[in-house]
Coordinates of N, CA, C and O in Angstrom, one line a residue:
M185 N -1.7 21.6 14.0 CA -0.8 20.7 13.2 C -1.1 19.3 13.4 O -1.4 18.8 14.6
S186 N -1.2 18.5 12.4 CA -1.4 17.0 12.5 C -0.2 16.3 13.2 O 0.9 16.8 13.2
K187 N -0.5 15.2 13.7 CA 0.6 14.4 14.4 C 0.7 13.1 13.8 O -0.3 12.3 13.7
L188 N 1.9 12.8 13.3 CA 2.2 11.5 12.7 C 3.1 10.7 13.6 O 4.2 11.2 14.0
H189 N 2.7 9.4 13.8 CA 3.6 8.5 14.6 C 4.0 7.4 13.7 O 3.1 6.7 13.0
L190 N 5.3 7.1 13.6 CA 5.8 5.9 12.8 C 6.2 4.9 13.8 O 7.1 5.1 14.7
V191 N 5.6 3.7 13.7 CA 5.8 2.7 14.7 C 6.5 1.5 14.0 O 6.0 0.9 13.1
L192 N 7.7 1.2 14.5 CA 8.5 0.1 14.0 C 8.4 -1.1 15.0 O 8.9 -1.0 16.1
V193 N 7.8 -2.2 14.6 CA 7.6 -3.3 15.4 C 8.8 -4.3 15.2 O 8.9 -4.9 14.1
E194 N 9.7 -4.4 16.2 CA 10.8 -5.3 16.2 C 11.7 -5.2 15.0 O 12.1 -6.1 14.3
P195 N 12.2 -3.9 14.6 CA 13.1 -3.8 13.5 C 14.4 -4.6 13.7 O 14.8 -4.7 14.8
R196 N 15.0 -5.0 12.6 CA 16.2 -5.9 12.7 C 17.4 -5.2 12.2 O 18.5 -5.6 12.5
I197 N 17.3 -4.2 11.2 CA 18.4 -3.7 10.6 C 18.7 -2.3 11.0 O 17.9 -1.4 10.8
P198 N 19.8 -2.0 11.7 CA 20.1 -0.7 12.2 C 20.1 0.4 11.2 O 19.6 1.5 11.5
Q199 N 20.6 0.2 10.0 CA 20.6 1.2 9.0 C 19.2 1.7 8.6 O 19.0 2.8 8.3
N200 N 18.3 0.7 8.5 CA 16.9 1.1 8.2 C 16.3 2.0 9.3 O 15.7 3.0 9.0
T201 N 16.5 1.6 10.5 CA 16.0 2.4 11.6 C 16.7 3.8 11.7 O 16.0 4.8 11.9
G202 N 18.0 3.9 11.4 CA 18.6 5.2 11.3 C 18.0 6.0 10.2 O 17.8 7.2 10.4
S203 N 17.8 5.5 9.1 CA 17.2 6.2 8.0 C 15.8 6.7 8.3 O 15.4 7.8 8.0
I204 N 15.0 5.8 9.0 CA 13.7 6.2 9.4 C 13.7 7.3 10.4 O 12.9 8.2 10.4
A205 N 14.7 7.2 11.3 CA 14.9 8.3 12.3 C 15.1 9.6 11.6 O 14.6 10.7 12.0
R206 N 15.9 9.6 10.6 CA 16.1 10.8 9.8 C 14.8 11.3 9.2 O 14.6 12.5 9.2
T207 N 14.1 10.4 8.6 CA 12.8 10.8 8.0 C 11.9 11.4 9.1 O 11.2 12.5 8.9
C208 N 11.9 10.9 10.3 CA 11.1 11.4 11.4 C 11.6 12.8 11.7 O 10.8 13.8 12.0
A209 N 12.9 13.0 11.8 CA 13.4 14.3 12.1 C 13.0 15.4 11.1 O 12.6 16.5 11.5
V210 N 13.1 15.1 9.8 CA 12.8 16.1 8.8 C 11.3 16.4 8.6 O 10.9 17.4 8.1
T211 N 10.5 15.4 9.1 CA 9.0 15.6 8.9 C 8.3 16.0 10.2 O 7.2 16.3 10.1
G212 N 9.0 15.8 11.3 CA 8.3 16.1 12.6 C 7.5 14.9 13.1 O 6.8 15.0 14.1
A213 N 7.7 13.7 12.5 CA 7.0 12.6 13.0 C 7.6 12.0 14.2 O 8.8 12.2 14.5
T214 N 6.8 11.4 15.1 CA 7.4 10.7 16.3 C 7.7 9.3 15.9 O 6.9 8.6 15.2
L215 N 8.9 8.8 16.4 CA 9.3 7.4 16.1 C 9.1 6.6 17.4 O 9.4 7.0 18.5
H216 N 8.5 5.4 17.2 CA 8.2 4.5 18.2 C 8.9 3.2 17.9 O 8.7 2.7 16.8
L217 N 9.8 2.7 18.8 CA 10.5 1.4 18.5 C 9.9 0.4 19.5 O 9.9 0.6 20.7
I218 N 9.3 -0.7 18.9 CA 8.8 -1.8 19.7 C 9.8 -2.9 19.8 O 10.3 -3.4 18.8
Y219 N 10.1 -3.2 21.0 CA 11.2 -4.3 21.3 C 10.6 -5.7 21.2 O 9.4 -5.8 21.3
P220 N 11.5 -6.7 20.9 CA 12.9 -6.6 20.9 C 13.4 -6.1 19.5 O 12.8 -6.3 18.5
L221 N 14.5 -5.4 19.6 CA 15.2 -4.9 18.4 C 16.2 -5.9 17.9 O 16.7 -6.7 18.7
G222 N 16.6 -5.9 16.7 CA 17.6 -6.8 16.2 C 19.0 -6.2 16.3 O 20.0 -6.7 15.6
F223 N 19.2 -5.2 17.1 CA 20.5 -4.5 17.2 C 20.5 -3.7 18.5 O 19.4 -3.6 19.2
K224 N 21.6 -3.3 18.9 CA 21.7 -2.4 20.1 C 21.5 -1.0 19.7 O 21.9 -0.6 18.7
I225 N 20.8 -0.2 20.6 CA 20.4 1.1 20.2 C 21.7 2.0 20.1 O 21.6 3.1 19.4
D226 N 22.8 1.6 20.6 CA 24.1 2.4 20.4 C 24.9 1.9 19.2 O 26.0 2.3 19.1
D227 N 24.3 1.1 18.4 CA 25.0 0.5 17.2 C 25.5 1.7 16.3 O 24.7 2.6 16.0
A228 N 26.7 1.6 15.9 CA 27.3 2.7 15.1 C 26.6 2.8 13.7 O 26.5 3.9 13.2
K229 N 26.2 1.7 13.2 CA 25.5 1.7 11.9 C 24.1 2.5 12.0 O 23.7 3.2 11.1
L230 N 23.5 2.3 13.1 CA 22.2 3.0 13.4 C 22.5 4.5 13.5 O 21.8 5.3 12.8
K231 N 23.5 4.9 14.2 CA 23.8 6.3 14.4 C 24.3 7.0 13.1 O 23.9 8.1 12.8
R232 N 25.1 6.2 12.4 CA 25.6 6.8 11.1 C 24.5 7.0 10.1 O 24.4 8.0 9.4
A233 N 23.5 6.1 10.0 CA 22.4 6.2 9.1 C 21.5 7.4 9.4 O 21.0 8.0 8.6
G234 N 21.4 7.7 10.7 CA 20.6 8.8 11.2 C 21.4 10.1 11.2 O 20.8 11.2 11.4
L235 N 22.6 10.1 10.8 CA 23.5 11.2 10.8 C 23.4 12.0 12.1 O 23.4 11.5 13.2
D236 N 23.4 13.3 11.9 CA 23.3 14.2 13.1 C 21.9 14.7 13.4 O 21.7 15.7 14.0
Y237 N 20.9 13.8 13.1 CA 19.5 14.2 13.3 C 18.9 13.6 14.6 O 17.8 13.9 14.9
W238 N 19.7 12.8 15.3 CA 19.1 12.1 16.5 C 18.5 13.0 17.5 O 17.5 12.7 18.2
D239 N 19.1 14.2 17.7 CA 18.6 15.1 18.7 C 17.5 16.0 18.2 O 17.0 16.8 18.9
K240 N 17.1 15.7 17.0 CA 16.0 16.5 16.4 C 14.7 15.7 16.2 O 13.8 16.1 15.5
L241 N 14.6 14.6 16.8 CA 13.4 13.8 16.7 C 12.9 13.4 18.1 O 13.6 13.3 19.0
E242 N 11.6 13.1 18.1 CA 11.0 12.5 19.3 C 10.9 11.0 19.1 O 10.4 10.5 18.1
I243 N 11.5 10.3 20.1 CA 11.6 8.9 19.9 C 11.2 8.2 21.3 O 11.6 8.7 22.3
F244 N 10.4 7.2 21.2 CA 9.9 6.4 22.3 C 10.2 5.0 22.2 O 10.1 4.4 21.0
H245 N 10.6 4.3 23.3 CA 10.9 2.9 23.3 C 9.8 2.2 24.0 O 9.4 2.6 25.1
H246 N 9.3 1.0 23.5 CA 8.2 0.3 24.1 C 8.7 -1.2 24.3 O 9.2 -1.8 23.3
E247 N 8.4 -1.7 25.4 CA 8.8 -3.1 25.7 C 8.2 -4.1 24.7 O 8.9 -5.1 24.3
N248 N 7.0 -3.9 24.3 CA 6.3 -4.7 23.4 C 5.1 -4.0 22.9 O 4.8 -2.8 23.3
I249 N 4.3 -4.6 22.0 CA 3.2 -4.0 21.3 C 2.1 -3.6 22.4 O 1.5 -2.6 22.3
D250 N 1.9 -4.5 23.4 CA 0.9 -4.2 24.4 C 1.3 -2.9 25.2 O 0.4 -2.1 25.5
A251 N 2.6 -2.8 25.5 CA 3.0 -1.6 26.2 C 2.8 -0.3 25.4 O 2.5 0.7 25.9
F252 N 3.0 -0.4 24.1 CA 2.7 0.7 23.2 C 1.3 1.1 23.3 O 0.9 2.3 23.5
F253 N 0.3 0.2 23.1 CA -1.1 0.5 23.2 C -1.5 1.0 24.6 O -2.4 1.8 24.7
A254 N -0.9 0.5 25.6 CA -1.2 1.0 26.9 C -0.7 2.5 27.1 O -1.4 3.3 27.7
A255 N 0.4 2.8 26.4 CA 0.9 4.2 26.5 C 0.1 5.2 25.6 O 0.1 6.4 25.9
Y256 N -0.5 4.7 24.6 CA -1.3 5.5 23.6 C -2.7 5.0 23.5 O -3.1 4.4 22.5
P257 N -3.5 5.2 24.5 CA -4.9 4.7 24.4 C -5.7 5.3 23.2 O -6.6 4.7 22.8
Q258 N -5.3 6.5 22.8 CA -6.0 7.0 21.6 C -5.8 6.2 20.3 O -6.6 6.2 19.4
A259 N -4.8 5.3 20.3 CA -4.6 4.4 19.2 C -5.7 3.3 19.2 O -5.9 2.7 18.2
N260 N -6.4 3.1 20.3 CA -7.4 2.1 20.4 C -8.8 2.7 20.1 O -9.8 2.0 20.1
E261 N -8.9 4.0 19.9 CA -10.2 4.6 19.7 C -10.8 4.2 18.4 O -10.1 3.8 17.5
Q262 N -12.1 4.4 18.3 CA -12.8 4.1 17.0 C -13.3 5.3 16.4 O -13.9 6.1 17.2
P263 N -13.2 5.6 15.1 CA -12.5 4.8 14.2 C -11.0 4.8 14.5 O -10.5 5.9 15.0
S264 N -10.3 3.7 14.3 CA -8.9 3.6 14.7 C -8.1 4.5 13.8 O -8.2 4.6 12.6
P265 N -7.1 5.2 14.5 CA -6.1 6.1 13.7 C -4.9 5.3 13.3 O -3.9 5.8 12.9
C266 N -5.0 3.9 13.4 CA -3.8 3.1 13.1 C -4.0 2.4 11.8 O -5.1 2.0 11.4
F267 N -2.8 2.3 11.1 CA -2.8 1.7 9.8 C -1.6 0.7 9.8 O -0.5 1.1 10.2
Y268 N -1.8 -0.5 9.3 CA -0.8 -1.5 9.3 C -0.3 -1.9 7.9 O -1.1 -2.3 7.1
F269 N 0.9 -1.6 7.7 CA 1.5 -1.8 6.3 C 1.9 -3.3 6.2 O 2.6 -3.8 7.0
T270 N 1.4 -3.9 5.1 CA 1.6 -5.3 4.8 C 1.4 -5.5 3.3 O 0.7 -4.8 2.6
A271 N 2.0 -6.6 2.8 CA 1.8 -7.0 1.4 C 0.6 -7.9 1.3 O 0.2 -8.3 0.2
K272 N -0.1 -8.2 2.5 CA -1.1 -9.2 2.5 C -2.5 -8.6 2.5 O -3.4 -9.0 3.2
T273 N -2.7 -7.6 1.7 CA -4.0 -6.9 1.6 C -4.1 -6.3 0.2 O -3.1 -6.2 -0.5
G274 N -5.3 -6.0 -0.2 CA -5.6 -5.4 -1.5 C -5.8 -3.9 -1.4 O -5.9 -3.2 -2.4
T275 N -5.9 -3.3 -0.2 CA -6.2 -1.9 0.0 C -4.9 -1.1 -0.1 O -3.9 -1.4 0.7
L276 N -4.9 -0.2 -1.0 CA -3.7 0.6 -1.2 C -3.6 1.7 -0.1 O -4.6 2.2 0.3
Y277 N -2.4 2.1 0.2 CA -2.2 3.2 1.2 C -2.7 4.5 0.8 O -3.0 5.4 1.6
T278 N -2.9 4.7 -0.5 CA -3.5 5.9 -1.0 C -5.0 5.9 -1.1 O -5.7 6.9 -1.4
D279 N -5.6 4.8 -0.7 CA -7.1 4.6 -0.7 C -7.8 5.1 0.6 O -9.0 5.0 0.7
V280 N -7.0 5.4 1.6 CA -7.6 5.8 2.8 C -7.3 7.3 3.2 O -6.4 7.9 2.6
Q281 N -8.2 7.8 4.0 CA -8.0 9.2 4.5 C -7.4 9.0 5.9 O -7.9 8.4 6.8
Y282 N -6.3 9.7 6.1 CA -5.6 9.6 7.4 C -6.0 10.7 8.3 O -6.1 11.9 7.9
P283 N -6.4 10.4 9.5 CA -6.9 11.4 10.5 C -5.7 12.3 10.9 O -4.6 12.1 10.6
D284 N -6.1 13.4 11.7 CA -5.1 14.3 12.1 C -4.0 13.7 13.0 O -2.9 14.0 12.8
E285 N -4.4 12.7 13.8 CA -3.3 12.0 14.5 C -3.4 10.6 13.9 O -4.4 9.9 14.0
T286 N -2.3 10.2 13.3 CA -2.2 8.9 12.6 C -1.0 8.1 13.1 O 0.1 8.6 13.3
F287 N -1.2 6.8 13.2 CA -0.2 5.8 13.6 C 0.0 4.9 12.5 O -0.9 4.2 12.1
L288 N 1.2 4.8 11.9 CA 1.6 3.9 10.8 C 2.5 2.8 11.4 O 3.6 3.2 11.9
F289 N 2.1 1.6 11.3 CA 2.9 0.5 11.8 C 3.6 -0.3 10.7 O 3.0 -0.6 9.6
F290 N 4.8 -0.7 11.0 CA 5.6 -1.4 10.0 C 6.3 -2.6 10.8 O 6.8 -2.4 11.9
G291 N 6.3 -3.8 10.2 CA 6.9 -4.9 10.9 C 8.4 -5.1 10.6 O 9.0 -4.3 9.9
R292 N 8.9 -6.2 11.1 CA 10.2 -6.6 10.9 C 10.6 -6.7 9.4 O 9.7 -7.1 8.6
E293 N 11.8 -6.5 9.1 CA 12.2 -6.5 7.7 C 12.1 -8.0 7.1 O 11.8 -8.1 5.9
D294 N 12.3 -9.0 8.0 CA 12.3 -10.3 7.5 C 10.9 -11.0 7.5 O 10.6 -11.9 6.7
T295 N 10.0 -10.5 8.3 CA 8.7 -11.2 8.4 C 7.5 -10.3 8.3 O 6.4 -10.7 8.2
G296 N 7.7 -9.0 8.5 CA 6.6 -8.0 8.5 C 5.8 -8.1 9.8 O 6.3 -8.6 10.8
L297 N 4.6 -7.6 9.8 CA 3.8 -7.6 11.0 C 3.2 -9.0 11.2 O 3.0 -9.7 10.2
D298 N 3.0 -9.4 12.4 CA 2.5 -10.8 12.7 C 1.2 -11.0 12.1 O 0.3 -10.1 12.1
D299 N 1.0 -12.2 11.5 CA -0.3 -12.5 10.8 C -1.5 -12.5 11.7 O -2.5 -12.0 11.3
A300 N -1.3 -12.9 12.9 CA -2.4 -12.9 13.9 C -2.8 -11.5 14.2 O -4.0 -11.2 14.3
F301 N -1.9 -10.6 14.3 CA -2.1 -9.2 14.6 C -2.9 -8.6 13.4 O -3.9 -7.9 13.6
L302 N -2.4 -8.9 12.2 CA -3.1 -8.3 11.0 C -4.5 -8.9 10.9 O -5.4 -8.1 10.5
A303 N -4.7 -10.1 11.2 CA -6.0 -10.7 11.1 C -7.0 -10.1 12.1 O -8.2 -10.0 11.8
E304 N -6.6 -9.5 13.2 CA -7.4 -8.8 14.1 C -7.9 -7.4 13.6 O -8.8 -6.8 14.0
H305 N -7.2 -6.9 12.5 CA -7.4 -5.5 12.0 C -7.4 -5.5 10.5 O -6.8 -4.6 9.9
P306 N -8.2 -6.4 9.8 CA -8.1 -6.4 8.3 C -8.5 -5.1 7.7 O -8.0 -4.7 6.6
E307 N -9.4 -4.4 8.3 CA -9.9 -3.1 7.8 C -8.9 -2.0 7.9 O -9.0 -0.9 7.2
R308 N -7.8 -2.2 8.6 CA -6.7 -1.2 8.8 C -5.4 -1.6 8.1 O -4.5 -0.9 8.2
C309 N -5.5 -2.7 7.3 CA -4.3 -3.1 6.6 C -4.2 -2.4 5.3 O -5.2 -2.3 4.5
V310 N -3.0 -1.9 4.9 CA -2.8 -1.2 3.7 C -1.5 -1.7 3.1 O -0.6 -2.2 3.8
R311 N -1.4 -1.5 1.8 CA -0.1 -1.9 1.1 C 0.3 -0.8 0.1 O -0.4 0.0 -0.4
I312 N 1.6 -0.9 -0.2 CA 2.2 -0.1 -1.3 C 2.3 -1.0 -2.5 O 2.9 -2.1 -2.4
P313 N 1.8 -0.6 -3.6 CA 1.8 -1.5 -4.8 C 3.3 -1.7 -5.3 O 4.1 -0.9 -5.1
M314 N 3.5 -2.9 -5.8 CA 4.8 -3.3 -6.3 C 4.6 -4.5 -7.3 O 3.5 -5.0 -7.4
R315 N 5.6 -4.8 -8.0 CA 5.5 -5.9 -8.9 C 5.2 -7.2 -8.2 O 5.7 -7.5 -7.1
E316 N 4.4 -8.0 -8.8 CA 3.9 -9.3 -8.2 C 5.0 -10.2 -7.8 O 5.0 -11.0 -6.8
T317 N 6.1 -10.3 -8.6 CA 7.1 -11.3 -8.4 C 8.1 -10.9 -7.4 O 9.0 -11.8 -7.1
L318 N 8.0 -9.8 -6.8 CA 9.0 -9.4 -5.8 C 8.4 -9.3 -4.4 O 7.2 -9.0 -4.3
R319 N 9.2 -9.5 -3.4 CA 8.7 -9.7 -2.0 C 8.3 -8.3 -1.4 O 7.2 -8.2 -0.9
C320 N 9.2 -7.3 -1.4 CA 8.9 -6.1 -0.7 C 9.9 -5.0 -1.0 O 10.9 -5.3 -1.5
L321 N 9.5 -3.8 -0.6 CA 10.4 -2.7 -0.7 C 11.3 -2.7 0.6 O 10.9 -3.3 1.6
N322 N 12.3 -1.9 0.5 CA 13.1 -1.7 1.7 C 12.3 -1.0 2.8 O 11.5 -0.1 2.4
L323 N 12.4 -1.3 4.0 CA 11.6 -0.8 5.1 C 11.7 0.7 5.2 O 10.7 1.4 5.3
S324 N 12.9 1.3 5.1 CA 13.0 2.8 5.2 C 12.3 3.5 4.0 O 11.7 4.5 4.2
N325 N 12.4 2.9 2.9 CA 11.7 3.5 1.7 C 10.2 3.4 1.9 O 9.5 4.4 1.6
S326 N 9.7 2.3 2.4 CA 8.3 2.1 2.6 C 7.8 3.1 3.6 O 6.7 3.8 3.4
V327 N 8.5 3.3 4.7 CA 8.1 4.3 5.7 C 8.1 5.7 5.1 O 7.1 6.5 5.4
A328 N 9.1 6.1 4.3 CA 9.1 7.4 3.8 C 7.9 7.6 2.8 O 7.3 8.7 2.8
I329 N 7.6 6.6 2.0 CA 6.5 6.7 1.0 C 5.2 7.0 1.8 O 4.4 7.8 1.5
A330 N 5.0 6.1 2.9 CA 3.8 6.2 3.7 C 3.7 7.6 4.4 O 2.6 8.2 4.4
A331 N 4.8 8.0 5.0 CA 4.8 9.2 5.8 C 4.4 10.4 4.9 O 3.6 11.2 5.3
Y332 N 5.0 10.4 3.7 CA 4.7 11.6 2.9 C 3.3 11.6 2.3 O 2.8 12.6 2.0
E333 N 2.7 10.4 2.2 CA 1.3 10.4 1.8 C 0.4 11.0 2.9 O -0.5 11.8 2.6
V334 N 0.7 10.7 4.1 CA -0.1 11.3 5.2 C 0.1 12.8 5.2 O -0.8 13.6 5.3
L335 N 1.4 13.2 5.1 CA 1.7 14.6 5.1 C 1.1 15.3 3.9 O 0.6 16.4 4.0
R336 N 1.1 14.7 2.7 CA 0.4 15.3 1.6 C -1.1 15.5 1.8 O -1.6 16.6 1.5
Q337 N -1.7 14.5 2.4 CA -3.2 14.6 2.7 C -3.4 15.8 3.6 O -4.5 16.3 3.6
H338 N -2.5 16.1 4.4 CA -2.6 17.3 5.4 C -1.9 18.5 4.9 O -1.5 19.4 5.7
D339 N -1.7 18.6 3.6 CA -1.1 19.8 2.9 C 0.3 20.1 3.5 O 0.6 21.3 3.6
F340 N 1.0 19.1 3.9 CA 2.4 19.3 4.4 C 2.4 20.2 5.6 O 3.4 21.0 5.7
D341 N 1.4 20.2 6.4 CA 1.2 21.0 7.6 C 2.5 21.0 8.4 O 3.0 20.0 8.8
G342 N 3.1 22.2 8.7 CA 4.2 22.4 9.5 C 5.6 22.2 8.8 O 6.6 22.4 9.4
L343 N 5.5 21.9 7.5 CA 6.8 21.7 6.8 C 7.1 22.9 5.9 O 6.2 23.5 5.4
C344 N 8.3 23.1 5.7 CA 8.8 24.2 4.8 C 8.6 23.8 3.4 O 8.9 22.7 3.0
R345 N 8.0 24.7 2.6 CA 7.7 24.4 1.2 C 8.4 25.4 0.3 O 8.2 25.2 -0.9
D346 N 9.2 26.3 0.7 CA 9.7 27.3 -0.2 C 11.0 27.0 -0.8 O 11.5 27.8 -1.6
G347 N 11.6 25.9 -0.5 CA 12.8 25.5 -1.2 C 14.1 26.1 -0.8 O 15.1 26.0 -1.5
R348 N 14.2 26.8 0.3 CA 15.5 27.4 0.7 C 16.4 26.2 1.2 O 16.0 25.3 1.9
Y349 N 17.7 26.4 0.9 CA 18.6 25.4 1.4 C 19.1 26.0 2.8 O 19.6 27.1 2.9
A350 N 19.0 25.2 3.8 CA 19.2 25.6 5.2 C 20.5 26.2 5.5 O 20.6 27.1 6.3
K351 N 21.6 25.8 4.8 CA 22.9 26.2 5.2 C 23.6 27.1 4.2 O 24.8 27.3 4.2
S352 N 22.8 27.7 3.4 CA 23.4 28.7 2.4 C 22.5 29.9 2.3 O 21.4 30.0 2.8
G353 N 23.0 30.9 1.6 CA 22.2 32.1 1.3 C 21.4 32.0 0.1 O 20.8 32.9 -0.4
W354 N 21.5 30.8 -0.6 CA 20.8 30.6 -1.8 C 19.3 30.7 -1.7 O 18.7 30.2 -0.7
E355 N 18.7 31.5 -2.5 CA 17.2 31.6 -2.5 C 16.7 31.1 -3.8 O 17.2 31.3 -4.9
P356 N 15.6 30.3 -3.8 CA 15.1 29.8 -5.0 C 14.4 30.8 -5.9 O 14.0 31.9 -5.4
A357 N 14.4 30.5 -7.2 CA 13.6 31.4 -8.1 C 12.2 31.3 -7.8 O 11.7 30.3 -7.2
T358 N 11.4 32.2 -8.3 CA 10.0 32.1 -8.2 C 9.5 30.9 -8.8 O 9.9 30.5 -9.9
P359 N 8.6 30.1 -8.1 CA 8.1 28.9 -8.7 C 7.5 29.1 -10.1 O 6.8 30.1 -10.3
R360 N 7.8 28.2 -11.0 CA 7.2 28.3 -12.3 C 6.0 27.4 -12.4 O 5.9 26.4 -11.8
T361 N 5.1 27.8 -13.3 CA 4.0 26.9 -13.7 C 4.2 26.6 -15.2 O 4.7 27.5 -15.9
Y362 N 3.8 25.5 -15.6 CA 4.0 25.1 -17.0 C 2.7 24.7 -17.6 O 1.9 24.1 -17.0
D363 N 2.5 25.1 -18.8 CA 1.4 24.7 -19.6 C 1.8 23.5 -20.4 O 2.6 23.7 -21.4
I364 N 1.4 22.4 -20.0 CA 1.8 21.1 -20.7 C 1.5 21.1 -22.2 O 2.2 20.5 -22.9
S365 N 0.5 21.8 -22.6 CA 0.1 21.8 -24.0 C 1.1 22.6 -24.8 O 1.2 22.5 -26.0
Q366 N 2.0 23.4 -24.2 CA 3.0 24.2 -24.9 C 4.3 23.5 -25.0 O 5.2 24.0 -25.6
I367 N 4.4 22.3 -24.4 CA 5.7 21.6 -24.4 C 5.7 20.6 -25.6 O 4.8 19.9 -25.9

């Protein structure tokens, strides 16, 4: 099974981090929080956004970005398994092949990843396309989009694909295929 790491560098908004934690729980991704955070980890907004999923995810706290890289030396290997999401590049997140172990980095909601850090790794910078006149997507939406592209490239390894609803006896109908020329 492939391993996905979602790395939030100094997140500021507890609701975003809570939503991202929920994404990690349902996808099996590991969440890394790089300090300082813009909220306390016991913030009620954080917990509410993550609902009852907090005990279903793997989460690590790192004092700073250097501490993260010290804890994960494989993130420094070449070719690098790290990808840095930013609006400051022309490479789309769909233009790259993600390795079996992938680290996706996202910066603060107000400033993104540090420009000096991005300048050290221009070949690893990727973006999600959006309208030119707008600044950015919500952080939790960006993380979900990116995570699911990595998972799609790995054929959703380890995820349930059959459509059962976990808390009911409902079973889905046999999947249909459609001939678009008949519509």
